[in-house]
Amino acid sequence: MDWLGRAAALRQWGRGGVRAPHKPLLFLYALGRFQRDGGEALRYSAVEGELARLLAEYGPPNRTTPAYPFHHLVGDGVWEVRTDRGDGSPGTGVRELRATGAAGRLAPELRAALRREPPLLSRIARLLLDLHFPPSLHGELCEAVGLELDPEAEPAGTDLAGPAERSPAARRQRDRRMRELVLTAYEYQCAFCGYDGRLGAVPVGLEAAHVRWWAFGGPDEVANGLCLCSLHHKLFDKGVLGVGDGHRILVSQRFVGSSAAAREHVVALAGRPLIGPQPGNPPVAADHRSWHAGQVFHGTPRPAAATATAG
């Protein structure tokens, strides 16, 4: 059985770059639980809260319910659901899932494969992470679902059966020049705060961020990149920060921080113009800004900070 191929081909309702990470998040959560307890059934009523928090933190801005992937992942052949009445899911109704004692776990054949070949778990997890989330979120997502990845396992895209089995994202290759091109375009300083730290001659704490995520067709080019410090890269990928019209910084009203540091490094950015890129380099393209605003940025932007000046 080609389990990597199945993981790469999860059926999702998202089209045209719309994020729908519901099934991948449940799959990652189930892999983490398998790693800890060997594949015990997960009663919906017991895990509903944890799954809802994962969707709220790592899913798209629109609210959704974990009942959707809990039922529909069965159709991908990697998950099974049983109730107090027997085999089969009762549907996507939350009340019905609770009332019938619905419980799910990885499909029996997949559980057997993971026991025979332990590195397979890490390969599947890395594939799901690569296909649905930016690298800046991989580590904390693994912590959130309780996964410990095997560093010796092969990279996610190296063991798929063939081109016909792969998703477009799995077939694409990253352009290793992206980081250097973006950092050079922004003169090695964070486009949000201006941080430009170096350790000797080597930039430290500066990263090339994709505006439209690579996993969702975002190209490795300057018009889809920002040079960001590590803090602002993480906040950008979590939807706390965004880029709006006029290439001004957006700060989500859902962000809460009462410390002076939170006010200075996040809240005060609202409405400020981006720093860079230098002349001769394209600014962030409007379609990539629009994708991030619709698929990643959370809630409504804060009004421009009083200290924001025109650029």
mmCIF file of C-alpha atoms in Angstrom:
data_model
loop_
_atom_site.group_PDB
_atom_site.id
_atom_site.type_symbol
_atom_site.label_atom_id
_atom_site.label_comp_id
_atom_site.label_asym_id
_atom_site.label_seq_id
_atom_site.Cartn_x
_atom_site.Cartn_y
_atom_site.Cartn_z
ATOM 1 C CA MET A 1 0.000 0.000 0.000
ATOM 2 C CA ASP A 2 1.326 3.452 -0.961
ATOM 3 C CA TRP A 3 0.604 5.345 2.248
ATOM 4 C CA LEU A 4 2.635 8.386 1.233
ATOM 5 C CA GLY A 5 0.635 8.600 -1.965
ATOM 6 C CA ARG A 6 -2.605 8.448 0.005
ATOM 7 C CA ALA A 7 -1.409 11.159 2.391
ATOM 8 C CA ALA A 8 -0.482 13.370 -0.557
ATOM 9 C CA ALA A 9 -3.867 12.859 -2.200
ATOM 10 C CA LEU A 10 -6.238 13.666 0.677
ATOM 11 C CA ARG A 11 -9.488 14.923 -0.837
ATOM 12 C CA GLN A 12 -10.198 18.487 0.239
ATOM 13 C CA TRP A 13 -12.907 20.930 -0.664
ATOM 14 C CA GLY A 14 -10.480 23.836 -1.105
ATOM 15 C CA ARG A 15 -10.045 25.143 -4.643
ATOM 16 C CA GLY A 16 -8.069 27.999 -6.152
ATOM 17 C CA GLY A 17 -5.620 28.338 -3.293
ATOM 18 C CA VAL A 18 -8.229 28.183 -0.506
ATOM 19 C CA ARG A 19 -6.766 26.572 2.603
ATOM 20 C CA ALA A 20 -8.543 23.486 3.937
ATOM 21 C CA PRO A 21 -6.149 21.884 6.440
ATOM 22 C CA HIS A 22 -8.865 20.118 8.429
ATOM 23 C CA LYS A 23 -7.983 16.567 7.347
ATOM 24 C CA PRO A 24 -4.193 17.088 7.510
ATOM 25 C CA LEU A 25 -4.502 18.446 11.053
ATOM 26 C CA LEU A 26 -6.582 15.461 12.191
ATOM 27 C CA PHE A 27 -4.156 13.093 10.427
ATOM 28 C CA LEU A 28 -1.167 14.713 12.187
ATOM 29 C CA TYR A 29 -2.995 14.578 15.521
ATOM 30 C CA ALA A 30 -3.785 10.882 15.000
ATOM 31 C CA LEU A 31 -0.145 10.148 14.121
ATOM 32 C CA GLY A 32 0.954 11.880 17.317
ATOM 33 C CA ARG A 33 -1.490 9.861 19.387
ATOM 34 C CA PHE A 34 -0.402 6.638 17.653
ATOM 35 C CA GLN A 35 3.189 7.445 18.531
ATOM 36 C CA ARG A 36 2.229 7.865 22.191
ATOM 37 C CA ASP A 37 -0.367 5.155 22.796
ATOM 38 C CA GLY A 38 -0.086 2.736 19.871
ATOM 39 C CA GLY A 39 -3.343 3.610 18.139
ATOM 40 C CA GLU A 40 -6.086 3.557 20.753
ATOM 41 C CA ALA A 41 -9.467 4.788 19.519
ATOM 42 C CA LEU A 42 -10.062 8.510 19.976
ATOM 43 C CA ARG A 43 -13.559 9.229 21.237
ATOM 44 C CA TYR A 44 -14.895 12.337 19.509
ATOM 45 C CA SER A 45 -16.288 13.857 22.691
ATOM 46 C CA ALA A 46 -12.880 13.460 24.377
ATOM 47 C CA VAL A 47 -10.744 14.986 21.627
ATOM 48 C CA GLU A 48 -13.187 17.545 20.223
ATOM 49 C CA GLY A 49 -11.737 20.379 22.300
ATOM 50 C CA GLU A 50 -8.127 19.670 21.292
ATOM 51 C CA LEU A 51 -9.041 19.357 17.621
ATOM 52 C CA ALA A 52 -11.047 22.590 17.752
ATOM 53 C CA ARG A 53 -8.037 24.423 19.215
ATOM 54 C CA LEU A 54 -5.783 23.064 16.458
ATOM 55 C CA LEU A 55 -8.216 24.259 13.797
ATOM 56 C CA ALA A 56 -8.520 27.670 15.433
ATOM 57 C CA GLU A 57 -4.751 28.125 15.636
ATOM 58 C CA TYR A 58 -3.573 26.506 12.398
ATOM 59 C CA GLY A 59 -6.674 26.506 10.226
ATOM 60 C CA PRO A 60 -8.043 29.257 7.984
ATOM 61 C CA PRO A 61 -9.562 32.414 9.503
ATOM 62 C CA ASN A 62 -13.154 31.186 9.073
ATOM 63 C CA ARG A 63 -14.487 29.168 11.986
ATOM 64 C CA THR A 64 -15.108 25.463 11.467
ATOM 65 C CA THR A 65 -15.808 22.287 13.403
ATOM 66 C CA PRO A 66 -13.631 19.177 13.887
ATOM 67 C CA ALA A 67 -16.692 17.064 13.086
ATOM 68 C CA TYR A 68 -16.013 17.624 9.364
ATOM 69 C CA PRO A 69 -12.595 15.902 9.163
ATOM 70 C CA PHE A 70 -13.544 13.334 11.827
ATOM 71 C CA HIS A 71 -16.224 11.997 9.474
ATOM 72 C CA HIS A 72 -14.791 12.713 6.023
ATOM 73 C CA LEU A 73 -11.224 11.437 6.562
ATOM 74 C CA VAL A 74 -12.703 7.916 6.436
ATOM 75 C CA GLY A 75 -13.168 8.344 2.689
ATOM 76 C CA ASP A 76 -9.411 8.702 2.170
ATOM 77 C CA GLY A 77 -8.686 5.197 3.430
ATOM 78 C CA VAL A 78 -6.439 6.258 6.317
ATOM 79 C CA TRP A 79 -9.014 6.583 9.127
ATOM 80 C CA GLU A 80 -11.902 4.595 10.559
ATOM 81 C CA VAL A 81 -14.842 5.557 12.783
ATOM 82 C CA ARG A 82 -17.021 3.345 14.948
ATOM 83 C CA THR A 83 -19.898 4.153 17.267
ATOM 84 C CA ASP A 84 -21.674 2.362 20.105
ATOM 85 C CA ARG A 85 -23.930 0.915 17.405
ATOM 86 C CA GLY A 86 -21.096 -0.568 15.331
ATOM 87 C CA ASP A 87 -18.883 0.317 12.374
ATOM 88 C CA GLY A 88 -19.270 3.515 10.399
ATOM 89 C CA SER A 89 -19.492 7.218 11.087
ATOM 90 C CA PRO A 90 -22.896 8.750 11.905
ATOM 91 C CA GLY A 91 -22.077 11.825 9.790
ATOM 92 C CA THR A 92 -20.808 15.345 10.434
ATOM 93 C CA GLY A 93 -23.412 16.309 13.033
ATOM 94 C CA VAL A 94 -21.692 17.240 16.282
ATOM 95 C CA ARG A 95 -24.586 16.082 18.468
ATOM 96 C CA GLU A 96 -24.774 12.729 16.700
ATOM 97 C CA LEU A 97 -21.023 12.149 16.992
ATOM 98 C CA ARG A 98 -21.217 12.841 20.714
ATOM 99 C CA ALA A 99 -24.407 10.917 21.393
ATOM 100 C CA THR A 100 -23.344 7.744 19.563
ATOM 101 C CA GLY A 101 -19.949 7.577 21.247
ATOM 102 C CA ALA A 102 -18.195 7.946 17.895
ATOM 103 C CA ALA A 103 -14.506 7.070 18.089
ATOM 104 C CA GLY A 104 -11.888 7.194 15.351
ATOM 105 C CA ARG A 105 -8.366 5.976 14.759
ATOM 106 C CA LEU A 106 -5.960 5.256 11.940
ATOM 107 C CA ALA A 107 -7.077 2.512 9.554
ATOM 108 C CA PRO A 108 -6.001 -1.016 10.575
ATOM 109 C CA GLU A 109 -3.758 -1.487 7.534
ATOM 110 C CA LEU A 110 -2.009 1.818 8.221
ATOM 111 C CA ARG A 111 -1.500 0.946 11.882
ATOM 112 C CA ALA A 112 0.068 -2.346 10.835
ATOM 113 C CA ALA A 113 2.347 -0.583 8.326
ATOM 114 C CA LEU A 114 3.505 1.913 10.960
ATOM 115 C CA ARG A 115 4.390 -0.932 13.317
ATOM 116 C CA ARG A 116 6.308 -2.793 10.606
ATOM 117 C CA GLU A 117 8.142 0.318 9.407
ATOM 118 C CA PRO A 118 8.416 2.953 12.189
ATOM 119 C CA PRO A 119 10.172 5.595 9.987
ATOM 120 C CA LEU A 120 7.023 5.698 7.814
ATOM 121 C CA LEU A 121 5.264 7.759 10.480
ATOM 122 C CA SER A 122 7.819 10.577 10.227
ATOM 123 C CA ARG A 123 7.763 10.480 6.433
ATOM 124 C CA ILE A 124 3.979 10.827 6.338
ATOM 125 C CA ALA A 125 4.069 13.619 8.925
ATOM 126 C CA ARG A 126 6.752 15.547 7.025
ATOM 127 C CA LEU A 127 4.787 15.183 3.812
ATOM 128 C CA LEU A 128 1.635 16.578 5.437
ATOM 129 C CA LEU A 129 3.587 19.465 6.943
ATOM 130 C CA ASP A 130 5.284 20.311 3.643
ATOM 131 C CA LEU A 131 2.064 20.181 1.641
ATOM 132 C CA HIS A 132 -0.109 22.235 3.973
ATOM 133 C CA PHE A 133 1.964 24.513 6.224
ATOM 134 C CA PRO A 134 4.971 26.851 5.966
ATOM 135 C CA PRO A 135 8.282 25.691 7.480
ATOM 136 C CA SER A 136 8.089 28.327 10.221
ATOM 137 C CA LEU A 137 5.145 26.432 11.770
ATOM 138 C CA HIS A 138 6.412 22.845 11.473
ATOM 139 C CA GLY A 139 8.197 22.656 14.811
ATOM 140 C CA GLU A 140 5.419 24.103 16.919
ATOM 141 C CA LEU A 141 2.779 22.079 15.070
ATOM 142 C CA CYS A 142 4.646 18.886 15.945
ATOM 143 C CA GLU A 143 4.696 19.998 19.571
ATOM 144 C CA ALA A 144 0.995 20.826 19.447
ATOM 145 C CA VAL A 145 0.040 17.327 18.235
ATOM 146 C CA GLY A 146 2.691 15.500 20.263
ATOM 147 C CA LEU A 147 4.819 14.292 17.351
ATOM 148 C CA GLU A 148 8.514 13.482 17.596
ATOM 149 C CA LEU A 149 9.890 13.123 14.080
ATOM 150 C CA ASP A 150 12.690 10.716 13.265
ATOM 151 C CA PRO A 151 15.645 12.800 11.983
ATOM 152 C CA GLU A 152 16.864 9.786 9.996
ATOM 153 C CA ALA A 153 13.618 9.382 8.049
ATOM 154 C CA GLU A 154 13.781 10.283 4.370
ATOM 155 C CA PRO A 155 12.464 13.679 3.259
ATOM 156 C CA ALA A 156 8.748 13.644 2.596
ATOM 157 C CA GLY A 157 8.805 13.878 -1.179
ATOM 158 C CA THR A 158 11.392 11.179 -1.887
ATOM 159 C CA ASP A 159 9.286 8.054 -1.473
ATOM 160 C CA LEU A 160 6.113 8.678 -3.432
ATOM 161 C CA ALA A 161 5.165 6.035 -5.969
ATOM 162 C CA GLY A 162 5.330 8.195 -9.068
ATOM 163 C CA PRO A 163 4.351 11.464 -10.716
ATOM 164 C CA ALA A 164 0.716 10.433 -11.085
ATOM 165 C CA GLU A 165 0.453 9.907 -7.327
ATOM 166 C CA ARG A 166 1.874 13.271 -6.362
ATOM 167 C CA SER A 167 0.107 16.539 -5.722
ATOM 168 C CA PRO A 168 1.453 19.622 -7.568
ATOM 169 C CA ALA A 169 3.124 20.813 -4.352
ATOM 170 C CA ALA A 170 4.840 17.453 -3.891
ATOM 171 C CA ARG A 171 6.237 17.599 -7.439
ATOM 172 C CA ARG A 172 7.573 21.167 -7.193
ATOM 173 C CA GLN A 173 11.116 21.939 -6.136
ATOM 174 C CA ARG A 174 11.993 24.928 -3.992
ATOM 175 C CA ASP A 175 14.357 27.522 -5.424
ATOM 176 C CA ARG A 176 17.296 27.661 -3.043
ATOM 177 C CA ARG A 177 18.092 31.186 -4.237
ATOM 178 C CA MET A 178 14.872 32.551 -2.733
ATOM 179 C CA ARG A 179 16.376 33.519 0.614
ATOM 180 C CA GLU A 180 19.333 35.370 -0.846
ATOM 181 C CA LEU A 181 17.209 37.166 -3.444
ATOM 182 C CA VAL A 182 14.657 38.357 -0.889
ATOM 183 C CA LEU A 183 17.166 39.378 1.783
ATOM 184 C CA THR A 184 19.177 41.297 -0.806
ATOM 185 C CA ALA A 185 16.059 43.029 -2.144
ATOM 186 C CA TYR A 186 15.202 44.213 1.372
ATOM 187 C CA GLU A 187 18.829 45.122 2.156
ATOM 188 C CA TYR A 188 19.085 42.560 4.950
ATOM 189 C CA GLN A 189 16.573 44.213 7.249
ATOM 190 C CA CYS A 190 13.127 43.207 8.485
ATOM 191 C CA ALA A 191 10.454 44.811 6.310
ATOM 192 C CA PHE A 192 8.284 45.308 9.405
ATOM 193 C CA CYS A 193 10.656 46.577 12.095
ATOM 194 C CA GLY A 194 13.996 47.263 10.420
ATOM 195 C CA TYR A 195 15.976 44.710 12.458
ATOM 196 C CA ASP A 196 19.297 44.003 10.703
ATOM 197 C CA GLY A 197 21.375 41.938 13.149
ATOM 198 C CA ARG A 198 24.566 40.143 12.145
ATOM 199 C CA LEU A 199 26.953 37.748 13.812
ATOM 200 C CA GLY A 200 30.203 38.977 12.352
ATOM 201 C CA ALA A 201 29.404 39.232 8.667
ATOM 202 C CA VAL A 202 26.544 36.721 8.726
ATOM 203 C CA PRO A 203 22.904 37.900 9.059
ATOM 204 C CA VAL A 204 21.241 36.320 12.078
ATOM 205 C CA GLY A 205 17.524 36.154 12.854
ATOM 206 C CA LEU A 206 16.492 37.223 9.332
ATOM 207 C CA GLU A 207 14.375 34.978 7.127
ATOM 208 C CA ALA A 208 12.707 35.009 3.710
ATOM 209 C CA ALA A 209 8.963 34.679 4.231
ATOM 210 C CA HIS A 210 6.562 33.552 1.522
ATOM 211 C CA VAL A 211 3.464 35.766 1.408
ATOM 212 C CA ARG A 212 1.434 33.187 -0.483
ATOM 213 C CA TRP A 213 2.620 29.922 1.054
ATOM 214 C CA TRP A 214 4.761 27.694 -1.143
ATOM 215 C CA ALA A 215 2.434 24.771 -0.407
ATOM 216 C CA PHE A 216 -0.416 26.728 -2.026
ATOM 217 C CA GLY A 217 1.326 27.673 -5.232
ATOM 218 C CA GLY A 218 3.337 30.587 -3.904
ATOM 219 C CA PRO A 219 6.332 31.150 -6.202
ATOM 220 C CA ASP A 220 9.919 31.461 -5.003
ATOM 221 C CA GLU A 221 10.360 35.040 -6.167
ATOM 222 C CA VAL A 222 10.847 38.495 -4.693
ATOM 223 C CA ALA A 223 7.277 39.585 -5.551
ATOM 224 C CA ASN A 224 6.031 36.847 -3.196
ATOM 225 C CA GLY A 225 8.607 37.406 -0.462
ATOM 226 C CA LEU A 226 9.396 39.540 2.536
ATOM 227 C CA CYS A 227 12.583 39.758 4.555
ATOM 228 C CA LEU A 228 11.374 39.378 8.143
ATOM 229 C CA CYS A 229 12.990 38.884 11.521
ATOM 230 C CA SER A 230 12.212 35.563 13.199
ATOM 231 C CA LEU A 231 9.519 37.074 15.447
ATOM 232 C CA HIS A 232 7.637 38.855 12.709
ATOM 233 C CA HIS A 233 7.949 35.888 10.339
ATOM 234 C CA LYS A 234 6.203 33.674 12.894
ATOM 235 C CA LEU A 235 3.494 36.283 13.540
ATOM 236 C CA PHE A 236 3.004 36.768 9.795
ATOM 237 C CA ASP A 237 2.521 33.029 9.213
ATOM 238 C CA LYS A 238 0.155 32.790 12.209
ATOM 239 C CA GLY A 239 -2.072 35.567 10.817
ATOM 240 C CA VAL A 240 -1.291 38.181 13.466
ATOM 241 C CA LEU A 241 0.365 40.415 10.848
ATOM 242 C CA GLY A 242 -0.406 41.054 7.190
ATOM 243 C CA VAL A 243 0.214 43.467 4.340
ATOM 244 C CA GLY A 244 -2.624 45.675 3.125
ATOM 245 C CA ASP A 245 -3.276 48.273 0.481
ATOM 246 C CA GLY A 246 -0.453 50.693 -0.064
ATOM 247 C CA HIS A 247 1.912 48.013 1.279
ATOM 248 C CA ARG A 248 1.125 48.996 4.849
ATOM 249 C CA ILE A 249 1.319 46.618 7.790
ATOM 250 C CA LEU A 250 -1.866 45.041 9.119
ATOM 251 C CA VAL A 251 -2.171 43.968 12.765
ATOM 252 C CA SER A 252 -5.068 41.715 13.755
ATOM 253 C CA GLN A 253 -7.534 43.013 16.325
ATOM 254 C CA ARG A 254 -7.515 39.486 17.762
ATOM 255 C CA PHE A 255 -3.915 39.932 18.903
ATOM 256 C CA VAL A 256 -3.718 40.700 22.616
ATOM 257 C CA GLY A 257 -0.567 41.857 24.376
ATOM 258 C CA SER A 258 -0.395 44.156 27.376
ATOM 259 C CA SER A 259 3.382 44.361 27.804
ATOM 260 C CA ALA A 260 5.449 47.246 26.508
ATOM 261 C CA ALA A 261 7.253 44.791 24.241
ATOM 262 C CA ALA A 262 3.983 43.578 22.667
ATOM 263 C CA ARG A 263 2.832 47.142 22.097
ATOM 264 C CA GLU A 264 6.164 48.249 20.631
ATOM 265 C CA HIS A 265 6.947 45.220 18.463
ATOM 266 C CA VAL A 266 3.435 44.346 17.288
ATOM 267 C CA VAL A 267 0.578 46.748 18.005
ATOM 268 C CA ALA A 268 2.540 49.864 17.059
ATOM 269 C CA LEU A 269 3.223 48.423 13.588
ATOM 270 C CA ALA A 270 -0.397 48.934 12.487
ATOM 271 C CA GLY A 271 -0.526 51.179 9.453
ATOM 272 C CA ARG A 272 3.222 51.580 9.016
ATOM 273 C CA PRO A 273 4.603 51.269 5.481
ATOM 274 C CA LEU A 274 6.832 48.321 4.700
ATOM 275 C CA ILE A 275 10.562 48.967 4.742
ATOM 276 C CA GLY A 276 11.762 48.174 1.209
ATOM 277 C CA PRO A 277 12.281 46.654 -1.198
ATOM 278 C CA GLN A 278 15.082 48.720 -2.649
ATOM 279 C CA PRO A 279 14.564 50.313 -6.089
ATOM 280 C CA GLY A 280 14.722 47.876 -8.969
ATOM 281 C CA ASN A 281 12.934 45.090 -7.052
ATOM 282 C CA PRO A 282 9.186 44.417 -7.220
ATOM 283 C CA PRO A 283 7.026 44.976 -4.127
ATOM 284 C CA VAL A 284 4.722 42.201 -2.929
ATOM 285 C CA ALA A 285 2.260 41.431 -5.727
ATOM 286 C CA ALA A 286 -1.377 42.311 -5.070
ATOM 287 C CA ASP A 287 -2.671 38.773 -5.685
ATOM 288 C CA HIS A 288 -0.269 37.334 -3.109
ATOM 289 C CA ARG A 289 -1.241 40.006 -0.570
ATOM 290 C CA SER A 290 -4.888 39.206 -1.231
ATOM 291 C CA TRP A 291 -4.313 35.456 -0.736
ATOM 292 C CA HIS A 292 -2.616 36.023 2.616
ATOM 293 C CA ALA A 293 -5.345 38.418 3.746
ATOM 294 C CA GLY A 294 -8.060 35.891 2.935
ATOM 295 C CA GLN A 295 -6.390 32.627 3.948
ATOM 296 C CA VAL A 296 -4.006 33.460 6.807
ATOM 297 C CA PHE A 297 -4.697 36.864 8.396
ATOM 298 C CA HIS A 298 -7.087 36.610 11.343
ATOM 299 C CA GLY A 299 -10.019 38.932 11.842
ATOM 300 C CA THR A 300 -10.148 42.662 11.231
ATOM 301 C CA PRO A 301 -7.061 44.904 11.098
ATOM 302 C CA ARG A 302 -6.449 47.395 13.877
ATOM 303 C CA PRO A 303 -6.669 51.073 12.989
ATOM 304 C CA ALA A 304 -3.349 52.640 12.054
ATOM 305 C CA ALA A 305 -1.232 53.477 15.078
ATOM 306 C CA ALA A 306 -1.041 57.164 15.903
ATOM 307 C CA THR A 307 2.681 57.221 15.243
ATOM 308 C CA ALA A 308 2.433 55.662 11.768
ATOM 309 C CA THR A 309 3.739 58.040 9.131
ATOM 310 C CA ALA A 310 3.213 58.135 5.431
ATOM 311 C CA GLY A 311 5.937 56.584 3.285
#
